[in-house]
Short mmCIF file of C-alpha atoms (C1' of nucleotides) in Angstrom, two decimals:
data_model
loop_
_atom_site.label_atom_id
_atom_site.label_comp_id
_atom_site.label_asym_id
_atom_site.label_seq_id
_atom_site.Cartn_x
_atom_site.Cartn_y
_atom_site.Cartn_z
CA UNK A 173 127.18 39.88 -6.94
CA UNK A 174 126.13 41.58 -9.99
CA UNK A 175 122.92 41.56 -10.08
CA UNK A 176 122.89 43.35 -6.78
CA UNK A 177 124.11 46.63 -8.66
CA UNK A 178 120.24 46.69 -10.30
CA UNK A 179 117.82 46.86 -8.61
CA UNK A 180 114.74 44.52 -9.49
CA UNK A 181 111.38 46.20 -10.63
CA UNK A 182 108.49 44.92 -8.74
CA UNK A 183 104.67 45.36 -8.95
CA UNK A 184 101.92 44.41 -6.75
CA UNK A 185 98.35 43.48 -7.10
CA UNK A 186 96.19 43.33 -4.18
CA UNK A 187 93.32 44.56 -3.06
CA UNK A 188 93.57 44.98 0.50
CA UNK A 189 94.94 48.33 0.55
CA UNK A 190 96.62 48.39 4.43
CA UNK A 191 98.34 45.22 2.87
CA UNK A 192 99.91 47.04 0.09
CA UNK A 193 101.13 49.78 2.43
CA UNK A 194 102.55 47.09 4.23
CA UNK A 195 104.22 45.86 0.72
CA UNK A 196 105.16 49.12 0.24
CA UNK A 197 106.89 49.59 3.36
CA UNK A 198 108.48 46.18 3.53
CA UNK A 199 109.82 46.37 0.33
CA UNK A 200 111.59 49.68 0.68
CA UNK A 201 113.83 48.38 3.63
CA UNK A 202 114.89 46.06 0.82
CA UNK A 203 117.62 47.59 -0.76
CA UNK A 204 117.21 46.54 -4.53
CA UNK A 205 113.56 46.19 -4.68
CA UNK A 206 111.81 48.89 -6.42
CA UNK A 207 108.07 49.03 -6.29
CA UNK A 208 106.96 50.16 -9.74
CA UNK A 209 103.30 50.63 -9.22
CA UNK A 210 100.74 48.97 -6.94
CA UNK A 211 97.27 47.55 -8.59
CA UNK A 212 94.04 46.45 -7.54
CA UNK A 213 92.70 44.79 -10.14
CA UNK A 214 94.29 42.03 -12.40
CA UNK A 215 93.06 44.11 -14.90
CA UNK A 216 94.89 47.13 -14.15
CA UNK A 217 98.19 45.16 -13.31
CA UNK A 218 98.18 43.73 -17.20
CA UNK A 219 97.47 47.56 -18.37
CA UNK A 220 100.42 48.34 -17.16
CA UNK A 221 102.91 45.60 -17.82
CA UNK A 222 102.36 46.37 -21.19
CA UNK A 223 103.92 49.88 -21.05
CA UNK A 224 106.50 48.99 -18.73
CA UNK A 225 108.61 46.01 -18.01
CA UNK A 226 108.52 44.38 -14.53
CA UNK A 227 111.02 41.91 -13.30
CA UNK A 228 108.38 40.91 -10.67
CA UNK A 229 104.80 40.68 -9.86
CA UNK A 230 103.03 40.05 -6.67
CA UNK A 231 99.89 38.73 -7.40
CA UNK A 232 97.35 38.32 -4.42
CA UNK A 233 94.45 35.27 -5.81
CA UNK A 234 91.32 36.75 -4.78
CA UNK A 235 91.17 39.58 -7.18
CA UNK A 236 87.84 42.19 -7.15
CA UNK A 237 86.52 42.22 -10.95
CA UNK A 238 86.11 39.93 -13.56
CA UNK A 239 89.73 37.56 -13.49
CA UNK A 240 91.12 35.95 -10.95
CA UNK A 241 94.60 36.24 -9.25
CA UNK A 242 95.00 32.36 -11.45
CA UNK A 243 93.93 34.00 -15.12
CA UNK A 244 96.27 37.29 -14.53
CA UNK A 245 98.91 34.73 -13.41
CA UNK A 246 98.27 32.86 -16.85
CA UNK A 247 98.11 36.46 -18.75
CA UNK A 248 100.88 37.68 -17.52
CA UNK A 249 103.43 34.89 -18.14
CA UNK A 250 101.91 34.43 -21.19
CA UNK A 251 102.50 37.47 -22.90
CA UNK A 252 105.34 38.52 -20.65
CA UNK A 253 108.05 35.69 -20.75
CA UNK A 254 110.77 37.48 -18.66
CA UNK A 255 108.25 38.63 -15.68
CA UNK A 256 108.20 36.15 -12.26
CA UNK A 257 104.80 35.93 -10.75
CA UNK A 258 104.83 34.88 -6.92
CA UNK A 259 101.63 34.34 -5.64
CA UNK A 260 100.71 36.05 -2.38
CA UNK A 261 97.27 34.39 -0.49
CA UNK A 262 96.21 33.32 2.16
CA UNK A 263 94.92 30.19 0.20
CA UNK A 264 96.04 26.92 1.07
CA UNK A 265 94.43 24.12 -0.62
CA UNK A 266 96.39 22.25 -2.79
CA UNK A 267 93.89 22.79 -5.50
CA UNK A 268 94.64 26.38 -5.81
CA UNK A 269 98.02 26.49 -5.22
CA UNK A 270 99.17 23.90 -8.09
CA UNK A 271 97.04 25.61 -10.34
CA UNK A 272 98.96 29.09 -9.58
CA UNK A 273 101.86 26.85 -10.38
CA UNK A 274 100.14 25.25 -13.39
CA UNK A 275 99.37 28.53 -14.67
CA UNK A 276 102.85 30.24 -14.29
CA UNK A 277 103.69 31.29 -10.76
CA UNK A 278 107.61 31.25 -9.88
CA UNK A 279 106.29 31.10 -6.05
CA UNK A 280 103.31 30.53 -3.70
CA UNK A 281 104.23 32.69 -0.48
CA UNK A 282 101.77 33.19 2.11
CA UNK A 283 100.59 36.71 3.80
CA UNK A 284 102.13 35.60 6.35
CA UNK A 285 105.60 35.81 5.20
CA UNK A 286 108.35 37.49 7.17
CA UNK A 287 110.46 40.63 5.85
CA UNK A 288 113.20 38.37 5.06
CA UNK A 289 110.84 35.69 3.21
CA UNK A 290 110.17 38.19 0.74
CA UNK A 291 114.04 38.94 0.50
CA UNK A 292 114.70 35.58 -0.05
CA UNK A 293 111.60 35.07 -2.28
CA UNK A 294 112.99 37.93 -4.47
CA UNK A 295 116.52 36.75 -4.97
CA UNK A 296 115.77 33.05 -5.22
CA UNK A 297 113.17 33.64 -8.14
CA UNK A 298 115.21 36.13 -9.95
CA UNK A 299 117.89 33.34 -10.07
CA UNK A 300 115.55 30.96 -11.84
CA UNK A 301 114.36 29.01 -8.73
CA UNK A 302 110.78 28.50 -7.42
CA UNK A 303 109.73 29.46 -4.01
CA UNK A 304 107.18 28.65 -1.77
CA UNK A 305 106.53 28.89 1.81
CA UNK A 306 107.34 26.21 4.40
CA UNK A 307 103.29 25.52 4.71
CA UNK A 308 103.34 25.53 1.06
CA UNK A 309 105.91 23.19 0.39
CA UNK A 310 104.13 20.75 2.82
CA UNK A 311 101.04 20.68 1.67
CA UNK A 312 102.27 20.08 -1.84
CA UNK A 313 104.56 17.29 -1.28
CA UNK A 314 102.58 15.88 1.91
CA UNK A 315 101.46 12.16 1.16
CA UNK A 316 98.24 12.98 -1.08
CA UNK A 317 95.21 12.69 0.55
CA UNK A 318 94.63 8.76 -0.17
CA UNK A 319 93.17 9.43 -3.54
CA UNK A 320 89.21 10.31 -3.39
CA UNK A 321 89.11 9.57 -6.75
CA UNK A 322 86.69 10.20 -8.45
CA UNK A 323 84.94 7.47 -11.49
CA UNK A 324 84.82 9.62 -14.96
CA UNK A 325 81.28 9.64 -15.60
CA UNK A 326 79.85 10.11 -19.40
CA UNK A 327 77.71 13.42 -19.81
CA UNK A 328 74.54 11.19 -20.03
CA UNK A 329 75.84 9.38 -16.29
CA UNK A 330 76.59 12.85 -14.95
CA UNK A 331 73.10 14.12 -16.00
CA UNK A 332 71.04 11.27 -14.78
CA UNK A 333 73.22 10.95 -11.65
CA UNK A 334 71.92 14.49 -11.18
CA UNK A 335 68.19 13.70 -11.47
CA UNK A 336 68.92 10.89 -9.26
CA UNK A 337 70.02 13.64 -6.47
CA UNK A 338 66.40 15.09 -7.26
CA UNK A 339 64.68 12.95 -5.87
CA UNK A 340 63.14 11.45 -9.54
CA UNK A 341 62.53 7.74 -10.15
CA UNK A 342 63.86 5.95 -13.37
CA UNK A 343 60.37 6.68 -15.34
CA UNK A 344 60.41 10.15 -14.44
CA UNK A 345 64.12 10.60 -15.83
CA UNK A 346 63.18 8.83 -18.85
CA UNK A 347 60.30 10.75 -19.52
CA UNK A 348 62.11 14.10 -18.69
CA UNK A 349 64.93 13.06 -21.57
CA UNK A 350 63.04 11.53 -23.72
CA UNK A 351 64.54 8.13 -23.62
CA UNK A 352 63.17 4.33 -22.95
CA UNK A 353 63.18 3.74 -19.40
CA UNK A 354 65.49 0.66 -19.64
CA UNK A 355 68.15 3.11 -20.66
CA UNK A 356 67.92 5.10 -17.42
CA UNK A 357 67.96 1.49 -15.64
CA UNK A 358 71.30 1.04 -17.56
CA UNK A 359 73.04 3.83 -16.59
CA UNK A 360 71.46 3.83 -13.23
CA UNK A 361 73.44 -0.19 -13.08
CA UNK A 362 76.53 1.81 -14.57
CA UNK A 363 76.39 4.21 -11.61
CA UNK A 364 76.05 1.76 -9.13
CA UNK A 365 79.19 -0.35 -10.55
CA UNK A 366 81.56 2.90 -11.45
CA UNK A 367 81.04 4.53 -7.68
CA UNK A 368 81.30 0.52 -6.48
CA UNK A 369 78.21 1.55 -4.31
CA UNK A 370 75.38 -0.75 -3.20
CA UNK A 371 72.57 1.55 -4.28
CA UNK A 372 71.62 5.32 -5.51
CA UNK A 373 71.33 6.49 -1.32
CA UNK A 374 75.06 6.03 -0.91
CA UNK A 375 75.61 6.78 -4.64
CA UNK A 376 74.49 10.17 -4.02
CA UNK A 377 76.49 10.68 -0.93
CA UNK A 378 79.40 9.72 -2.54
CA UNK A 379 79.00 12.05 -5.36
CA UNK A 380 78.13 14.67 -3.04
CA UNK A 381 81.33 13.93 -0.53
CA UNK A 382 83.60 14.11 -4.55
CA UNK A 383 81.71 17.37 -5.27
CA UNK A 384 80.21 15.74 -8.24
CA UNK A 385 76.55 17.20 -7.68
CA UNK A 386 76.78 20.59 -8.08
CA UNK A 387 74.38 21.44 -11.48
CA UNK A 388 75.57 18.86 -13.34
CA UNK A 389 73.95 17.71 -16.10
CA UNK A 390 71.15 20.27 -16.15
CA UNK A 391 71.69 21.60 -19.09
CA UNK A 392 72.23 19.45 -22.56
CA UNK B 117 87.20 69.28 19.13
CA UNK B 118 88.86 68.10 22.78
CA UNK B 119 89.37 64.75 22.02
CA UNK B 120 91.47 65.79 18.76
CA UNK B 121 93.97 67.21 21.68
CA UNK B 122 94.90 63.77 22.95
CA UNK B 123 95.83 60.88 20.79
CA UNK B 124 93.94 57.51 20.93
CA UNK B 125 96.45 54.91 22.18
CA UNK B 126 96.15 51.77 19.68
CA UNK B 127 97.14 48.26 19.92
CA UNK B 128 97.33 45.91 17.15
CA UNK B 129 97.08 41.58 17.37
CA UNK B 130 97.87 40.36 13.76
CA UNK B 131 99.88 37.54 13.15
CA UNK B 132 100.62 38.56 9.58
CA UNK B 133 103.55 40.74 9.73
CA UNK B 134 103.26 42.47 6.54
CA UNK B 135 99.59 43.72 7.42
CA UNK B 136 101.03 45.05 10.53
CA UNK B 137 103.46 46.98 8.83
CA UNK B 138 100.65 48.34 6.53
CA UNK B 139 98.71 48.92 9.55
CA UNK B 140 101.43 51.09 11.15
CA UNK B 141 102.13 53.16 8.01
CA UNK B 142 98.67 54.11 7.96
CA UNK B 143 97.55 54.70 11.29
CA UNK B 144 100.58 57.26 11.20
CA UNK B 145 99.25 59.23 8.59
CA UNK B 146 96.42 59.52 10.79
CA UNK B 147 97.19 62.46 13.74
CA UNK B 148 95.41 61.13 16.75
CA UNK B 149 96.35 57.67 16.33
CA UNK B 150 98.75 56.32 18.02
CA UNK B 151 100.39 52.92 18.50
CA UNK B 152 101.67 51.54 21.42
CA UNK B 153 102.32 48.15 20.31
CA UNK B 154 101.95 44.92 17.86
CA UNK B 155 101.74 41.47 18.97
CA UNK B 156 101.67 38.50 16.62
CA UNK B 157 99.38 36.59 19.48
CA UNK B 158 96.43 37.07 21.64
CA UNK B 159 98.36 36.39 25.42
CA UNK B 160 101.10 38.92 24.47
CA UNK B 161 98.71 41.58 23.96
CA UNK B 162 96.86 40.46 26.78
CA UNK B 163 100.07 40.59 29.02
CA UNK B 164 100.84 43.99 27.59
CA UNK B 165 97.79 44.89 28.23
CA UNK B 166 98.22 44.68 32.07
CA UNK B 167 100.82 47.19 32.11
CA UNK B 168 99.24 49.84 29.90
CA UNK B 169 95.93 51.20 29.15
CA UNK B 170 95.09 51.10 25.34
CA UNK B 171 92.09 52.86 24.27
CA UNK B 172 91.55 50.63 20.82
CA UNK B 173 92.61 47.27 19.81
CA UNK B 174 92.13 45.97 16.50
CA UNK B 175 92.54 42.66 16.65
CA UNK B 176 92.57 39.55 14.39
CA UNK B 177 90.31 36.45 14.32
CA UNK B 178 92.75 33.42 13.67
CA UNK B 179 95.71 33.83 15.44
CA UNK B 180 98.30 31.48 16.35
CA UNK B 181 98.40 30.08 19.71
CA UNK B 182 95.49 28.39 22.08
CA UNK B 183 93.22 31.47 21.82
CA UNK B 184 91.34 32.79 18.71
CA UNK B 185 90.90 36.03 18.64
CA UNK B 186 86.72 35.73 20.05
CA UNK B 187 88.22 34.71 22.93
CA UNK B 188 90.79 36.99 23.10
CA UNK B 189 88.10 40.00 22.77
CA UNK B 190 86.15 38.50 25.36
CA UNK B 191 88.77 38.32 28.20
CA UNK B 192 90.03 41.88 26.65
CA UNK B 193 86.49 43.30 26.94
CA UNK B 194 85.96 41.99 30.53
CA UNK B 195 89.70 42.60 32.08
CA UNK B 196 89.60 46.48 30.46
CA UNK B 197 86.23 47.57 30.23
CA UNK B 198 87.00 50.76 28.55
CA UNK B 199 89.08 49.71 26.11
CA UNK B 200 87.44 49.34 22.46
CA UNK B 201 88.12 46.07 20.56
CA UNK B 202 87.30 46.28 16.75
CA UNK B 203 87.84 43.74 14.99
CA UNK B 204 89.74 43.14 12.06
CA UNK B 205 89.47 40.07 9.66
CA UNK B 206 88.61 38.43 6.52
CA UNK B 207 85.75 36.64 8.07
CA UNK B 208 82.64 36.86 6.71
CA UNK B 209 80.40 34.11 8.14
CA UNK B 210 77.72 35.62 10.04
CA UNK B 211 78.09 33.34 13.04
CA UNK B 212 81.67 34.82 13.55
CA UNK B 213 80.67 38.18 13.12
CA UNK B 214 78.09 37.60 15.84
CA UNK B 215 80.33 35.54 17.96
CA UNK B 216 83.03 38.44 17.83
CA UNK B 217 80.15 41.34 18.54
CA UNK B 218 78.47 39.07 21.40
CA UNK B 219 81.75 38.71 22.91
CA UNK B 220 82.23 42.70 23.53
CA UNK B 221 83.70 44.00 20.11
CA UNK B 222 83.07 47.49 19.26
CA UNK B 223 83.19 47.20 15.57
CA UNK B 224 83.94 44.60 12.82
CA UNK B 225 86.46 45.46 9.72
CA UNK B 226 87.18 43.49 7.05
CA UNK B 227 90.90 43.72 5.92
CA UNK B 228 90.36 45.40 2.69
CA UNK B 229 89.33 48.43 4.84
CA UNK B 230 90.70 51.99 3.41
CA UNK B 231 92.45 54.02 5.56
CA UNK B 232 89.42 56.48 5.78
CA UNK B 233 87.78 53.71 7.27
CA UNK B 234 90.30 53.32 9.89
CA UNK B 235 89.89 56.64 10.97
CA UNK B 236 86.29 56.66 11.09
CA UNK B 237 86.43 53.25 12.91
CA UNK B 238 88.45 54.72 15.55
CA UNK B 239 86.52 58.39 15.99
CA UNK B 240 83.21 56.77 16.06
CA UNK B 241 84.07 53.68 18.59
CA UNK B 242 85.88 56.36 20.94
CA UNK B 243 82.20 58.19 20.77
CA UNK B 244 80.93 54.90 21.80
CA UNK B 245 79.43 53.68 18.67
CA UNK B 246 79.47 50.58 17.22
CA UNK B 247 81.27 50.22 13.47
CA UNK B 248 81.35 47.78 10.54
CA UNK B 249 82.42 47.73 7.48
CA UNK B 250 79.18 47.74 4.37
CA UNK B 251 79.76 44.65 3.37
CA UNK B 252 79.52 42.81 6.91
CA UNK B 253 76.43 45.23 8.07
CA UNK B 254 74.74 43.57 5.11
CA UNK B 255 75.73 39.85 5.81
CA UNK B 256 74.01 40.64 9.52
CA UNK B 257 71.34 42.47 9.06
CA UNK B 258 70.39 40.55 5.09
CA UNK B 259 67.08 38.76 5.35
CA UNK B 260 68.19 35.63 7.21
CA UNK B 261 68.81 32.53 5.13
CA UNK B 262 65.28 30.82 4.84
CA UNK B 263 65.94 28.74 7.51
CA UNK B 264 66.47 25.68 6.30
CA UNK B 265 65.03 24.19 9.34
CA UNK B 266 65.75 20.43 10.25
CA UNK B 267 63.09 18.23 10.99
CA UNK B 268 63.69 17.05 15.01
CA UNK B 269 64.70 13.60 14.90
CA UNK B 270 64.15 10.85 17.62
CA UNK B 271 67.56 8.56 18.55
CA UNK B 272 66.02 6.14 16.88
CA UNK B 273 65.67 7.77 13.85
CA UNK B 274 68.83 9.42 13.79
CA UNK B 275 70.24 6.38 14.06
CA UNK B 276 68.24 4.35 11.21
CA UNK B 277 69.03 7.86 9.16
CA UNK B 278 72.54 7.09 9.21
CA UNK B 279 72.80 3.72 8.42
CA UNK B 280 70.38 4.44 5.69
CA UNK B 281 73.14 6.74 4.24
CA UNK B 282 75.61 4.15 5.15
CA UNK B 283 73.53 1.82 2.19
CA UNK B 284 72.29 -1.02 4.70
CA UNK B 285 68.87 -1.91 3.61
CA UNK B 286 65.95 -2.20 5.77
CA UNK B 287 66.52 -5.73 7.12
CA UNK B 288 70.15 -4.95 7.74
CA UNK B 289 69.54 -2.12 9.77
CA UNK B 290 66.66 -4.47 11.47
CA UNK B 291 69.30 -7.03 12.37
CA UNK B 292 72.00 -4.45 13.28
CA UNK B 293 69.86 -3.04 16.54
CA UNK B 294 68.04 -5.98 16.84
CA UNK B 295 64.26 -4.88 16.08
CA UNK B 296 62.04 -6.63 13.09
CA UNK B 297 62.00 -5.36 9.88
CA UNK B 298 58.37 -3.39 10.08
CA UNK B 299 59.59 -1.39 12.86
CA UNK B 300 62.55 0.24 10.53
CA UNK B 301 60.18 0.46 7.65
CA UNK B 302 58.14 2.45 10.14
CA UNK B 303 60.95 4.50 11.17
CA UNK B 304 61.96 5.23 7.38
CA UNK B 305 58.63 6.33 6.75
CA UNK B 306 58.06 8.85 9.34
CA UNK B 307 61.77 9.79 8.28
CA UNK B 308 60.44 10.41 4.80
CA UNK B 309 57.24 12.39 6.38
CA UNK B 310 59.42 14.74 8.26
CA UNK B 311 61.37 15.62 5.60
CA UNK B 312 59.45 15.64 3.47
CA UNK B 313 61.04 13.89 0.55
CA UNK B 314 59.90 10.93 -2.00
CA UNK B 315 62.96 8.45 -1.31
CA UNK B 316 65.50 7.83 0.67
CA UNK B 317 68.25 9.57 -1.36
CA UNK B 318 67.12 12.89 -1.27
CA UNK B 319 66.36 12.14 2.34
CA UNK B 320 70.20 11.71 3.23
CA UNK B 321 70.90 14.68 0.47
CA UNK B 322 68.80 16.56 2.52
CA UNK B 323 70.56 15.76 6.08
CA UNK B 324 73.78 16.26 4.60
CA UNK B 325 72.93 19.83 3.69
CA UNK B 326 71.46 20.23 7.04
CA UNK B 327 74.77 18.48 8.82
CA UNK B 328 72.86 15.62 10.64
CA UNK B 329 74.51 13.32 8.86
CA UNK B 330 77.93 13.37 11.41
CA UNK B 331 78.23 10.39 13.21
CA UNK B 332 74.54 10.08 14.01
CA UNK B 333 72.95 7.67 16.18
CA UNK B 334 76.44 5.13 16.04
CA UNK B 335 76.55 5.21 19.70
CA UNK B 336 73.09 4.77 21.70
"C1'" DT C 198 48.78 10.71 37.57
"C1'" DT C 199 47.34 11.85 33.15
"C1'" DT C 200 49.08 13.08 28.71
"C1'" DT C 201 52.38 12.88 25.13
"C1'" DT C 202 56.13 10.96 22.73
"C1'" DT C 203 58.76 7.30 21.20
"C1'" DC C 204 59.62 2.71 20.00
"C1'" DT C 205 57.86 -1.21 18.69
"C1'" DA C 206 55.24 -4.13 15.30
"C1'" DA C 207 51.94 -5.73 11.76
"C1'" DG C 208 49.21 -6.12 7.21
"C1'" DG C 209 48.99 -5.93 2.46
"C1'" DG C 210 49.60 -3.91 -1.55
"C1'" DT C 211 52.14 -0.93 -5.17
"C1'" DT C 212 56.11 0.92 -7.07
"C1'" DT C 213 60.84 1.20 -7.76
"C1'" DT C 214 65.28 -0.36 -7.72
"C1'" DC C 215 68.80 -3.62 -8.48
"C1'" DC C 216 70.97 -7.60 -11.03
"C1'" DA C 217 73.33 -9.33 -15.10
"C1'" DT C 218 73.82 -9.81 -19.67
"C1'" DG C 219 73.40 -9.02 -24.58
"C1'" DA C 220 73.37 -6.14 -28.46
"C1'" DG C 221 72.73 -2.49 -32.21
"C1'" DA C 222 73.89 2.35 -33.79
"C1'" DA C 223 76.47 6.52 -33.93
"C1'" DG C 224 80.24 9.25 -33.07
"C1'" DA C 225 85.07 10.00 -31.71
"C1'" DA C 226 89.66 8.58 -31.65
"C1'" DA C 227 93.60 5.97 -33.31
"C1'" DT D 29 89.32 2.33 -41.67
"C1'" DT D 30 89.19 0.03 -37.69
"C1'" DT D 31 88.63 0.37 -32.80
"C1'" DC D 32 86.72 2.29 -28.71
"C1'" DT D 33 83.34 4.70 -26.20
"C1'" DT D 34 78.95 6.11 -25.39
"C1'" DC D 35 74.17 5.92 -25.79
"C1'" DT D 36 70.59 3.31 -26.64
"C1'" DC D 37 67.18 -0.54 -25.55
"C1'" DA D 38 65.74 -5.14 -24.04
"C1'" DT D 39 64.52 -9.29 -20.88
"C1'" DG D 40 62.94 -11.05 -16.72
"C1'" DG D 41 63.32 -12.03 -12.23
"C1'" DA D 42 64.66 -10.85 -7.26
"C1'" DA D 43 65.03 -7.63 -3.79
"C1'" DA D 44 64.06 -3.55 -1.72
"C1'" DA D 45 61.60 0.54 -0.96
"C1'" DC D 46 57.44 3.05 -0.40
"C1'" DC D 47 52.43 3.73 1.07
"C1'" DC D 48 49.27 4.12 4.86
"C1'" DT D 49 46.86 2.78 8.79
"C1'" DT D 50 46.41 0.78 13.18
"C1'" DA D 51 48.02 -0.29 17.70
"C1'" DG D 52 50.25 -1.82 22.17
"C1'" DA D 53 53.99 -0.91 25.62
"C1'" DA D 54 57.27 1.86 27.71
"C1'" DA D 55 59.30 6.02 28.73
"C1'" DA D 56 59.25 10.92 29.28
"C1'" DA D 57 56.93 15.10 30.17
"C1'" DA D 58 53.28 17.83 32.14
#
DNA sequence: TTTTTTCTAAGGGTTTTCCATGAGAAGAAA
DNA sequence: TTTCTTCTCATGGAAAACCCTTAGAAAAAA
């Protein structure tokens, strides 16, 4: 093959530093990898793909310093068509790993990935394809967890569903935004009917169980 | 120093084979390390174990097969009583931590260690000391979490508590177990008391946070 | 066997929530 | 501009929750 003759210009960022050794060490028994420079920050990583060209970044998520391992990802193959990003975490929640996807990535691989993963990894997303580990692939394609879905709530909903959570009764919301009490009763009713709930207690839990309670509506 | 003379024989349980590589490269660079072995699970480096004497073993927390790694430490710590376990994870939740130090570890690393800390990891558990990385002596020793101590429930309660946050009202939860109507308003009061909260749906916020809300009180 | 806790139940009143529907005004989207 | 969505407010009645105290019986603990 051709492109064996080159050899492929990597860079990591990481910031476990025994698992960039590791990197390091893996990726010089493959023969046409070539380890440009090894980063800890996102930050760092983007400093330096814009004096040199890199056919390949490894790009752990959890990132010390302001971006995450997601915005770099987003950065990078924003403003550096040609470079793969293949995303090396431990994380395995399908949240995370579609947005790495979302955002860019040519792969999702896990830490736990073989010698020959990487190899594969390497090769497969230099030829266009996208990679992923076997866990990954599953938990992206598994039959979706039967839909938890979530009612879209107005801001107003979201922000009295909030003061329902503390604890205050309909007059104390209304007086607290400045609006008729009958209002608060209204959306209070639309609550009830959206979440298909029998009253605020389960309402609440509901919300709770969808993650729909954290600060919302606090500030307006 | 004597104990520079001899070299500190090391075994590592990792399953991620990439940190183990990392892990070799840099216990070589340092000059009294050395390793005997790797193992990917808990039993092999038990097993191993029997046959030679190791006189550190860092060791992982989630590792593939029956036994985590507490456990692992625990029957490592009792079968080889001079042989040093530290730890080496990603873990931060106190209760592991604790779990890992009750159950004879000499020292607790997080993965991001440098190889500085290695070293001093392994000179000061061979002197008999106990190590940890900053970041986890600060998670153990912070001011405890306020404890966010949970009211002590009676069956009874527990069980009108959860069908309260299953939305039954009051005289469906009286003809459910069978008992009149006052008797669960009396219960739902005292629940209120204890908790201290105005209404019933920061009452079930409030178990939730404090996980009594799991299967409570179905059985009785 | 006392003492304590828990479960049971009641009275009687106040407050709050829930139901269901209608409707005007303002802003955003088509 | 027209349509749609959201926010607003109202009515009026039914149901449920909350308040607080008292109290007997049974079970558990001391």
């Amino acid at each position: 093959m051709l492109q064996n003759r080159k050899s492929y210009n990597i860079v990591l960022v990481e910031d476990h530093s025994i698992f960039i050794e590791g990197l390091l060490s893996v990726l010089k028994k493959i023969e046409n990898a070539k380890v440009l420079g090894a980063f800890v920050s996102g930050e760092e990583a983007l400093a330096f793909l814009q004096t040199q060209n890199a056919d390949i970044v490894f790009l752990d998520i959890s990132l010390p310093g302001g971006k995450s391992g997601i915005e770099i990802c987003n950065e990078i193959s924003r403003l550096h068509r040609k470079t793969k990003v293949i995303a090396l975490s431990n994380h395995t929640e399908r949240e995370t790993i579609s947005e790495m996807l979302n955002n860019g990535a040519s792969g999702y691989l896990l830490k736990n990935a073989s010698v020959n993963d990487l190899e594969n990894a390497i090769e497969q997303v230099m030829q266009g394809q996208c990679v992923m580990s076997e866990e990954i692939r599953n938990i992206l394609f598994s039959p979706q967890a039967p839909a938890p879905r979530a009612p879209r709530l107005t801001a107003r909903e979201k922000e009295i569903l909030y003061w329902i959570g503390e604890g205050l009764t309909t007059t104390a919301i209304a007086n607290k935004l400045f609006i008729s009490v009958q209002t608060v009763e209204s959306h209070r009713y639309n609550l009830l009917q959206k979440f298909d709930v029998p009253n605020a207690v389960v309402l609440v839990k509901k919300a709770i169980e969808l993650g729909m309670m954290k600060e919302v509506g606090k500030g307006r």
